[in-house]
Coordinates of C-alpha atoms and ligand atoms in Angstrom, one line a residue:
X1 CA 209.6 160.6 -14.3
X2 CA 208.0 158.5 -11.2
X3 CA 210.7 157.1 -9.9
X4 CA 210.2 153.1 -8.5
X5 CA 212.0 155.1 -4.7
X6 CA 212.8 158.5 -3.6
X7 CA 213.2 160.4 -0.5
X8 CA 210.6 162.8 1.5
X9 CA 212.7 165.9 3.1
X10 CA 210.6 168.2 5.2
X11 CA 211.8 171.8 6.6
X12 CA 212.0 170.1 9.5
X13 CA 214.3 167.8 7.7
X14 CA 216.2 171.1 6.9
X15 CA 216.1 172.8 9.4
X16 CA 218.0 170.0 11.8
X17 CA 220.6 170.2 9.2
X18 CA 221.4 173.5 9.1
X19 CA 221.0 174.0 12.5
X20 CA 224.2 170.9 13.0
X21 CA 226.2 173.3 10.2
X22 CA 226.6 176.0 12.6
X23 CA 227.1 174.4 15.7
X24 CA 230.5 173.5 16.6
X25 CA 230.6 170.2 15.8
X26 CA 229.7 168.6 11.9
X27 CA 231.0 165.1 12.9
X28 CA 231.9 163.3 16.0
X29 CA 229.5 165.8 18.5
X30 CA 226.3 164.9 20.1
X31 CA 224.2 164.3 17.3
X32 CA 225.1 160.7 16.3
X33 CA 224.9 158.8 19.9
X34 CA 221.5 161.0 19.8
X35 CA 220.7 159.5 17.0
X36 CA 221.9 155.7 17.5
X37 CA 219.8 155.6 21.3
X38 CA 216.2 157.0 18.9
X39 CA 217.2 154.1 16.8
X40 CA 218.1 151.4 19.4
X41 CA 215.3 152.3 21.7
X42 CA 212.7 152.3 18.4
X43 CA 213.5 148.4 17.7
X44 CA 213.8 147.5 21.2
X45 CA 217.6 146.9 20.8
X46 CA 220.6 147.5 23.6
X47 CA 223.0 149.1 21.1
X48 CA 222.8 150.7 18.0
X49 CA 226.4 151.7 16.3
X50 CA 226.1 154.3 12.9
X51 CA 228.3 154.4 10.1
X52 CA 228.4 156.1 6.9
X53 CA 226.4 152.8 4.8
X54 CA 225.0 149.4 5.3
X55 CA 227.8 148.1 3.2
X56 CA 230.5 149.5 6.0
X57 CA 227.8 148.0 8.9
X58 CA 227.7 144.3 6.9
X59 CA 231.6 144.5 6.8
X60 CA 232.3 145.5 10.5
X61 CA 229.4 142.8 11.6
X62 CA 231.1 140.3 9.5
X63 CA 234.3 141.4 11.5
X64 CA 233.1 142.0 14.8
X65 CA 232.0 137.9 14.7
X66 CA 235.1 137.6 13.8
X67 CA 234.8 136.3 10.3
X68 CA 238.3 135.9 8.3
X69 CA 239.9 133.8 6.1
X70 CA 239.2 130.2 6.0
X71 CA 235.8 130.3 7.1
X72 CA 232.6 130.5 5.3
X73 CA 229.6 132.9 4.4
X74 CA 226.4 132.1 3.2
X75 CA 223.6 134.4 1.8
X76 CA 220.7 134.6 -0.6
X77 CA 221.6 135.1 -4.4
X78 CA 218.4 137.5 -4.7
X79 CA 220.0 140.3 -3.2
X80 CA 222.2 143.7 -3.1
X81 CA 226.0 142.3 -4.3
X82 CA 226.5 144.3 -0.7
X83 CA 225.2 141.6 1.4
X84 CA 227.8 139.3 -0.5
X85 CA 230.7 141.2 -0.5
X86 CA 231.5 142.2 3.4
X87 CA 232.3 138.6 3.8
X88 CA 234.9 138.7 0.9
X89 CA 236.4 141.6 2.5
X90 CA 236.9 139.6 5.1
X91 CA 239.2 137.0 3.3
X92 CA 236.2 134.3 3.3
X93 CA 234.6 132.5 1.5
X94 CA 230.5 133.1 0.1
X95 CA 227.9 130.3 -0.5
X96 CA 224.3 131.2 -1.9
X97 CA 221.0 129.7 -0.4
X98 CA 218.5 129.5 -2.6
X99 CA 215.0 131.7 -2.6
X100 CA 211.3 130.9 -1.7
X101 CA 210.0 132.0 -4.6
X102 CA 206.5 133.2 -3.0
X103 CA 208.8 135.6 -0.9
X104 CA 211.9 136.1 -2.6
X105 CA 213.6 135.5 0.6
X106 CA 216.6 132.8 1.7
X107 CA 214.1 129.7 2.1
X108 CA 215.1 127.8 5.6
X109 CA 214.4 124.2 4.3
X110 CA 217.0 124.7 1.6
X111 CA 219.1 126.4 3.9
X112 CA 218.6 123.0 6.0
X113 CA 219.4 120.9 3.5
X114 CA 222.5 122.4 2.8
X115 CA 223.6 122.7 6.3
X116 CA 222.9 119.0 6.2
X117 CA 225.3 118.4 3.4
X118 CA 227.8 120.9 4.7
X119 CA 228.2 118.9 8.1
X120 CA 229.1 115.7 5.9
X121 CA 231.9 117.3 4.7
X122 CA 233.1 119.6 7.4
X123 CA 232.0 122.7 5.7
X124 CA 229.7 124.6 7.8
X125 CA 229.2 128.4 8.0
X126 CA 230.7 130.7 10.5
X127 CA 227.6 133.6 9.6
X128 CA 224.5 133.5 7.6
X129 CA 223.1 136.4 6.3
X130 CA 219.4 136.0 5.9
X131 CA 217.8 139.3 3.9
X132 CA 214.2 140.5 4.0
X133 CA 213.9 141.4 0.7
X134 CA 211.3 144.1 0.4
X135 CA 211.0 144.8 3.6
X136 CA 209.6 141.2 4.3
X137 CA 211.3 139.4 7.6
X138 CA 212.4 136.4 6.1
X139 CA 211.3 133.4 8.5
X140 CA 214.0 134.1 11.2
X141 CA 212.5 131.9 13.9
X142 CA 213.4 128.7 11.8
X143 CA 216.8 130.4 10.7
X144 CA 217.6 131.1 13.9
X145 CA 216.6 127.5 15.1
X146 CA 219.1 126.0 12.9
X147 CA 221.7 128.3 13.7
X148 CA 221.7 126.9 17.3
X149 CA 221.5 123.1 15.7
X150 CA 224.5 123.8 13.6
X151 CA 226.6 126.6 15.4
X152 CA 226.2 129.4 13.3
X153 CA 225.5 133.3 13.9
X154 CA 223.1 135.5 12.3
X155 CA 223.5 139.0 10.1
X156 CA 220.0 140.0 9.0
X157 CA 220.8 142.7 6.1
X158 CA 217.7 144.5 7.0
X159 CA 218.3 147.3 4.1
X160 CA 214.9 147.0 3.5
X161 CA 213.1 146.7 6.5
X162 CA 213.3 149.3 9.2
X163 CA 210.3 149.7 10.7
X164 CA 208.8 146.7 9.8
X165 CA 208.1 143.9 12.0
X166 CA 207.9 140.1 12.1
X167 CA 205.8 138.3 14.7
X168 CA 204.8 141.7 16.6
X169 CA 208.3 142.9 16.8
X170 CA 209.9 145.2 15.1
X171 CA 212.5 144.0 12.8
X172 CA 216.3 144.5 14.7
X173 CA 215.5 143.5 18.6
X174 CA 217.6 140.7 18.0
X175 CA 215.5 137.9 19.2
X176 CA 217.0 135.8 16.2
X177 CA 220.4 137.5 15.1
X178 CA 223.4 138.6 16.4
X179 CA 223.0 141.7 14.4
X180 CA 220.8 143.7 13.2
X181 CA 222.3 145.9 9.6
X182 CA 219.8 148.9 8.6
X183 CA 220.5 151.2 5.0
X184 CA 219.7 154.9 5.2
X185 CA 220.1 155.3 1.6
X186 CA 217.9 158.1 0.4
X187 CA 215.7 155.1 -1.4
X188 CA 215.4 153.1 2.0
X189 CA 212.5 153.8 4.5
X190 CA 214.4 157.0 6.1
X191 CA 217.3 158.7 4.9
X192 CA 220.8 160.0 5.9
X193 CA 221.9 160.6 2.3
X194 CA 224.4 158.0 2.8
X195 CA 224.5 156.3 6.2
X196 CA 223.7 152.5 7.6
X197 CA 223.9 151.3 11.1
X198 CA 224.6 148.2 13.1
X199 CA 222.3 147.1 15.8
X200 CA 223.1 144.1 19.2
X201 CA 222.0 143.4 22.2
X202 CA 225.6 142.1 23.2
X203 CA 227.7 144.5 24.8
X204 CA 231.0 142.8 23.3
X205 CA 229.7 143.0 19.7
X206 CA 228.5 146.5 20.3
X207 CA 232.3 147.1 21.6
X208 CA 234.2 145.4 18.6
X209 CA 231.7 147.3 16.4
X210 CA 232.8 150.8 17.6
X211 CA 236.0 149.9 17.9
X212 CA 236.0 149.2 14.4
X213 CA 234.0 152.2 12.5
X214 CA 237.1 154.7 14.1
X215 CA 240.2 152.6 13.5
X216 CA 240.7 150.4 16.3
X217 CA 241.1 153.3 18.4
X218 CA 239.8 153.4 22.3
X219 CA 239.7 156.2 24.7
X220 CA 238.9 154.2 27.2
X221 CA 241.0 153.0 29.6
X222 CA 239.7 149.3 30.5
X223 CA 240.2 148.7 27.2
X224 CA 243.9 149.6 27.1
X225 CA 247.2 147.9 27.9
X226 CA 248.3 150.3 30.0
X227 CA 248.3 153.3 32.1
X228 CA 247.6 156.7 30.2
X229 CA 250.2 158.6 29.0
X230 CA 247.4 162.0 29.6
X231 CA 244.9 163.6 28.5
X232 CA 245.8 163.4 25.0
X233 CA 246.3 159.5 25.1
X234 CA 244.2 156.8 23.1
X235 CA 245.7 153.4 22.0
X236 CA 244.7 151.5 18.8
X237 CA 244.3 147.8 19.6
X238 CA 242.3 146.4 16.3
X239 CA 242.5 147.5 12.5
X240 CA 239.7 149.6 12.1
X241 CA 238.4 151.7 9.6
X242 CA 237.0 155.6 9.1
X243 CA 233.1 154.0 8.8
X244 CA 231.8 157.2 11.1
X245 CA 228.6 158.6 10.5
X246 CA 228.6 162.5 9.8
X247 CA 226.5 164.5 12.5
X248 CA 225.0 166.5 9.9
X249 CA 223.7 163.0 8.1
X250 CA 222.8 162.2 12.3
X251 CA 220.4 165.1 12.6
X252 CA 218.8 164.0 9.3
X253 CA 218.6 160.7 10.4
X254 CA 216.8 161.9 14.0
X255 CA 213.9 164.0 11.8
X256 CA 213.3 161.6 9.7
X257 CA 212.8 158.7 12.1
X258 CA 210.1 160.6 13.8
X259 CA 207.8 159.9 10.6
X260 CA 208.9 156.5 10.4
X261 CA 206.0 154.8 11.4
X262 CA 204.0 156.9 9.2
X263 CA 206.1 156.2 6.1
X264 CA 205.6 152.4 6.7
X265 CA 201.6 153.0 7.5
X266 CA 201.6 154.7 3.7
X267 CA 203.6 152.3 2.1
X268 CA 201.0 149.7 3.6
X269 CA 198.1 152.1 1.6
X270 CA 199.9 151.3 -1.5
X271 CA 200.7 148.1 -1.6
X272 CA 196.9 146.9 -0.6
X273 CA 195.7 149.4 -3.5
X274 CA 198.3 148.0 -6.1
X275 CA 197.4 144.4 -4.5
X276 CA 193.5 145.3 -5.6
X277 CA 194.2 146.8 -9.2
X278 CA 196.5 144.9 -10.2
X279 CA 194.1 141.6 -9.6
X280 CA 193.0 141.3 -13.1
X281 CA 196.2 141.6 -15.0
X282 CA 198.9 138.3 -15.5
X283 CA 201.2 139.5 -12.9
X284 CA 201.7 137.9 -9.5
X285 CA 201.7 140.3 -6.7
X286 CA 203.8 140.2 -3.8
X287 CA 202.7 137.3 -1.2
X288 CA 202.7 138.2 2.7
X289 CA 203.8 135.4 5.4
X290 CA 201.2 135.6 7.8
X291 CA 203.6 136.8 10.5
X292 CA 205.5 139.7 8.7
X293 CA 204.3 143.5 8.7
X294 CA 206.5 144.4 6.2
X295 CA 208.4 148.0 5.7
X296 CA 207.3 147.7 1.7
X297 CA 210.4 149.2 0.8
X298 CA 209.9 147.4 -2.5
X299 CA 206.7 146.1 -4.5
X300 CA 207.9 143.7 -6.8
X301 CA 205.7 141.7 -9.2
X302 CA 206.4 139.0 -11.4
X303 CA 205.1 138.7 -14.7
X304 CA 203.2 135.7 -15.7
X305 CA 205.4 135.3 -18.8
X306 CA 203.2 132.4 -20.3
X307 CA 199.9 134.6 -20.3
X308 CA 201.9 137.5 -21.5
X309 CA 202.5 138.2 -25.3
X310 CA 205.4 140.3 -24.7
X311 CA 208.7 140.1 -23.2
X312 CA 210.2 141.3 -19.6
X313 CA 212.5 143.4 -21.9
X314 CA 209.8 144.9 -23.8
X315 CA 207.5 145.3 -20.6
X316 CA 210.7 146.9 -19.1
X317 CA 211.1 149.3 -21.7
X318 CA 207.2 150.4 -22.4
X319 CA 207.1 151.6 -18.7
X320 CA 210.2 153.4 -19.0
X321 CA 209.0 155.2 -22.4
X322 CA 206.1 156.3 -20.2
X323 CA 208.1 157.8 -17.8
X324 CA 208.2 155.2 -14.9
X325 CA 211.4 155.0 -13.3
X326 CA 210.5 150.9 -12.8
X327 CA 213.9 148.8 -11.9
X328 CA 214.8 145.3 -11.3
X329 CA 215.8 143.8 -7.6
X330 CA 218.3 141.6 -7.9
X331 CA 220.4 140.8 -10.6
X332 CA 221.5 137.2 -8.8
X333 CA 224.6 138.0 -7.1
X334 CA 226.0 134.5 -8.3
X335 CA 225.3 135.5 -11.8
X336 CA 227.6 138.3 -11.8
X337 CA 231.2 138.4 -13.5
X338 CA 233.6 138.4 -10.6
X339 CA 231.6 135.8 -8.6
X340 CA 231.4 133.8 -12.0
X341 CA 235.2 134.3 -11.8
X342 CA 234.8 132.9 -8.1
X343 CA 233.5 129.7 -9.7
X344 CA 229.5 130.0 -9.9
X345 CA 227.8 129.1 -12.2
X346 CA 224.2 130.1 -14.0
X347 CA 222.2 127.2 -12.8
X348 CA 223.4 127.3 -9.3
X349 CA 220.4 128.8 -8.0
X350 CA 217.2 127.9 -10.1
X351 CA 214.5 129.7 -8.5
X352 CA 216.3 133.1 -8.4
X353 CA 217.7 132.6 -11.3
X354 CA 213.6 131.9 -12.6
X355 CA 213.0 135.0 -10.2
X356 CA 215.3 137.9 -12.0
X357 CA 213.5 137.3 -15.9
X358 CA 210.0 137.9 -14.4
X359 CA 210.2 140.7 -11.6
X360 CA 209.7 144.7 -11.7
X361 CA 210.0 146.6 -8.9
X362 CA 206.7 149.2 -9.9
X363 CA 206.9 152.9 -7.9
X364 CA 206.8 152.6 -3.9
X365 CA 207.5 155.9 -2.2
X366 CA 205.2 157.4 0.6
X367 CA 204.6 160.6 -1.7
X368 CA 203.3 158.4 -4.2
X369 CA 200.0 160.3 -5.1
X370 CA 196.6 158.0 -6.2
X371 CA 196.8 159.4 -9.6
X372 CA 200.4 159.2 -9.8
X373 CA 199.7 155.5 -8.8
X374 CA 197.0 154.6 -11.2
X375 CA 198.9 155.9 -14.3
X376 CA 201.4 153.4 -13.2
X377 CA 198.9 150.6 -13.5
X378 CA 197.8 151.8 -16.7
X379 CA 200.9 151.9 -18.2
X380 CA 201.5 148.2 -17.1
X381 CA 198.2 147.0 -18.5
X382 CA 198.8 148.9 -21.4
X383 CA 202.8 147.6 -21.6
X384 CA 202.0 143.5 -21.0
X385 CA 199.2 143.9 -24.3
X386 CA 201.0 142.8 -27.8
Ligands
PLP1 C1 220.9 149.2 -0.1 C2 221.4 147.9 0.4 C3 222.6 147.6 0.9 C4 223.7 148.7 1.0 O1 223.3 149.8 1.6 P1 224.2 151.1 1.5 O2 223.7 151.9 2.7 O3 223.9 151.7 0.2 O4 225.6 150.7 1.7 C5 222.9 146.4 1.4 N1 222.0 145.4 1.3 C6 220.8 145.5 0.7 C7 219.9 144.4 0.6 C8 220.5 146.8 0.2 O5 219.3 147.0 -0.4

C-alpha cells in the first residue's frame, strides 16, 4: 500500500529517543523548552509553547484570547473538524467562511463581506481561524487587514504548513496572527507521534498559554497572590489542563526538525513532477498564489467530473484496489451531523461543498520514490477511463 502520508524515522530519530528513556527525566526535563526555542527560533517567533496535539494548541489559543461563551468563531468549512471544535469547547459559538476554490483556503473577500453583514447586526467575531490548507498560506496580509478594520484576532491552524512560507517568511513569525498552531502528527511535515504546538510573539499570550497546558498552575512568584509558603509551594490561578508535551515525543521532535527544510525541498520535487504528468489528464492540479512557498503537506486534485466518464466514488475506489492509500481532505465541517444538529445546513457553503465531490488527496510523503510516484499516475489515468 502507498499511503497518501507517512512519517520518515531515521536512527538518529531513534537514537534521541532512546537516549530521553534512560535519562532521568521522560516528561517535564530539558528536552521540551529545547525543543520549543529550535522551533521558535526556526519561524522567527518569540515564543513557542508544546503540547501533546494541535487540537489541545487550537483550544488553549482559543482560551488564551480569551474566547468563551457568548462570543463568536469563525473558520473555513474545508478543514480538520479540529479547527472547529476548540472554539466550541470554549462555550462559543462557530461561523464558516467560505473557500477560494483555486486554493481551497478561507477566501478574504467573502470573509469581508460577511464581516460587513456581521457589523449590521452586532455580530462580529472575537477570533478567526484562517487555515492553509495544504500547506498553502492562505492570504493573511488581507486577513489580517480586516482584522484591524473590524477588531478581530487571528489563529492560523497551520497543521499543514510548517516550514513553508508566505511572502519570504516562514509561516508562524506572526506578522499577521496572534498565534501561530503547528500539528506534529506523524502525517504532518515532522513528527512527535502525537504532539502540536502554539507559537506568539506576545509575552502575555505566551504566559496564559503555559499557564494553561499544566493546569493553571505557576511556580512563579510574580504571578502569585502571595508570598511562598516554600519550596514546595505553587498556586493554581486559571483552569488549565494536562496538554504537556512528553520529552521523549520533544527529542523526536528536535531530530526531526533538523531535516525539515529538506522534507519541504522534496515535497517541492513532487509536487512540480505530479504538476507535469498529470497535465494531460481531466484533473485540475493544485494552483500556487504567487506569494506562498508551500510545505505541500497535501496534493490534492480535483477531478474534472464533466470530462470524466466515471464517478469520484468509483475513481476513489479504483486507486484503492490498486493499493494507493488516496484519501479525501475535508469532509465540510458544516456538513457533518452534530454541526447539522448546530443548525447548518448543506448549502451553506457552495464552493466547499462543490470542493469535497471532486478532490483526492494522491501520495505526498518525502520518501515517495519516482517509480512509486508514476504508478500512482498510472493508476489515476487508468481509474478516470470508463
Ligand atoms: C491534523 C490537523 C489538526 C489536528 O492536529 P492534531 O495534532 O492531530 O491534534 C488540526 N487542524 C488541521 C487542519 C489538521 O490537519
Amino acid at each position: 500500500m502507498i499511503p497518501y502520508g507517512r512519517q520518515h524515522i531515521t536512527q538518529k530519530d531513534i537514537d534521541a529517543v532512546t537516549a530521553v528513556l534512560t535519562s532521568d527525566f521522560l516528561t517535564q526535563g530539558p528536552m521540551v523548552p529545547r525543543f520549543e526555542a529550535l522551533v521558535a527560533a526556526k519561524v522567527g517567533a518569540r515564543h513557542a509553547r508544546a503540547v501533546n496535539s494541535a487540537t489541545s494548541a487550537l483550544h488553549i489559543a482559543c482560551l488564551a484570547l480569551g474566547v468563551g461563551a457568548g462570543d463568536r468563531v469563525w473558520t473555513s468549512p474545508v478543514t480538520f473538524v479540529a479547527s472547529s471544535n476548540c472554539a466550541l469547547y470554549c462555550g462559543a459559538q462557530v461561523d464558516f467562511v467560505d473557500i477560494d476554490p483555486r486554493t481551497f483556503n478561507l477566501d478574504p473577500a467573502k470573509l469581508k463581506e460577511k464581516l460587513e453583514r456581521a457589523r449590521a447586526t452586532g455580530t462580529l467575531p472575537k477570533v478567526v481561524i484562517p487555515v492553509h490548507l495544504c500547506g498553502q498560506s492562505c492570504n493573511m496580509a488581507a486577513i489580517h487587514a480586516l482584522s484591524r478594520e473590524y477588531g478581530f484576532r487571528v489563529i492560523e491552524d497551520a497543521s499543514h504548513a510548517i516550514g513553508g512560507k508566505y511572502q519570504g517568511h516562514y509561516i508562524g513569525d506572526g506578522r499577521y496572527a496572534d498565534i501561530t498552531v503547528f500539528s506534529f502528527h506523524p502525517v504532518k511535515i515532522v513528527t512527535t507521534a502525537e504532539g502540536g504546538i502554539a507559537i506568539t510573539n506576545d509575552d502575555a499570550l505566551a504566559e496564559r498559554l503555559s499557564l494553561l497546558r499544566s493546569h493553571g498552575i505557576t511556580r512563579d512568584p510574580q504571578h502569585m497572590t502571595q508570598p511562598s509558603d516554600g519550596p514546595w509551594y505553587y498556586q493554581q490561578i486559571a483552569l488549565g489542563y494536562n496538554y504537556r508535551m512528553t520529552d521523549l515525543q520533544a527529542a523526536l521532535g528536535i531530530s526531526q526538525m533538523e531535516r525539515l527544510d529538506e522534507y519541504v525541498t522534496r515535497r517541492h520535487e513532487i509536487a512540480q513532477r505530479y504538476d507535469v504528468l498529470l497535465a494531460d489528464l481531466p484533473v485540475t492540479t493544485p494552483w500556487q498564489a504567487p506569494d506562498v512557498y508551500s510545505a505541500w503537506h497535501l496534493y490534492v486534485v480535483r477531478l474534472q467530473t464533466v470530462r470524466i466518464p466515471v464517478t469520484h466514488v468509483q475513481v476513489f475506489t479504483r486507486l484503492r484496489e490498486a493499493g494507493i492509500g488516496v484519501n479525501l481532505h475535508y469532509i465540510p465541517v458544516h456538513t457533518q451531523p452534530y454541526y447539522q444538529a448546530l443548525g447548518f445546513k448543506q448549502g451553506d457553503f457552495p464552493e466547499a461543498e462543490r470542493y469535497y465531490p471532486e478532490a483526492i488527496s494522491l501520495p505526498m510523503y518525502p520518501t515517495l520514490t519516482d517509480a512509486e510516484q508514476d504508478y500512482v499516475v498510472e493508476a489515476l489515468r487508468a481509474a478516470l477511463t470508463p
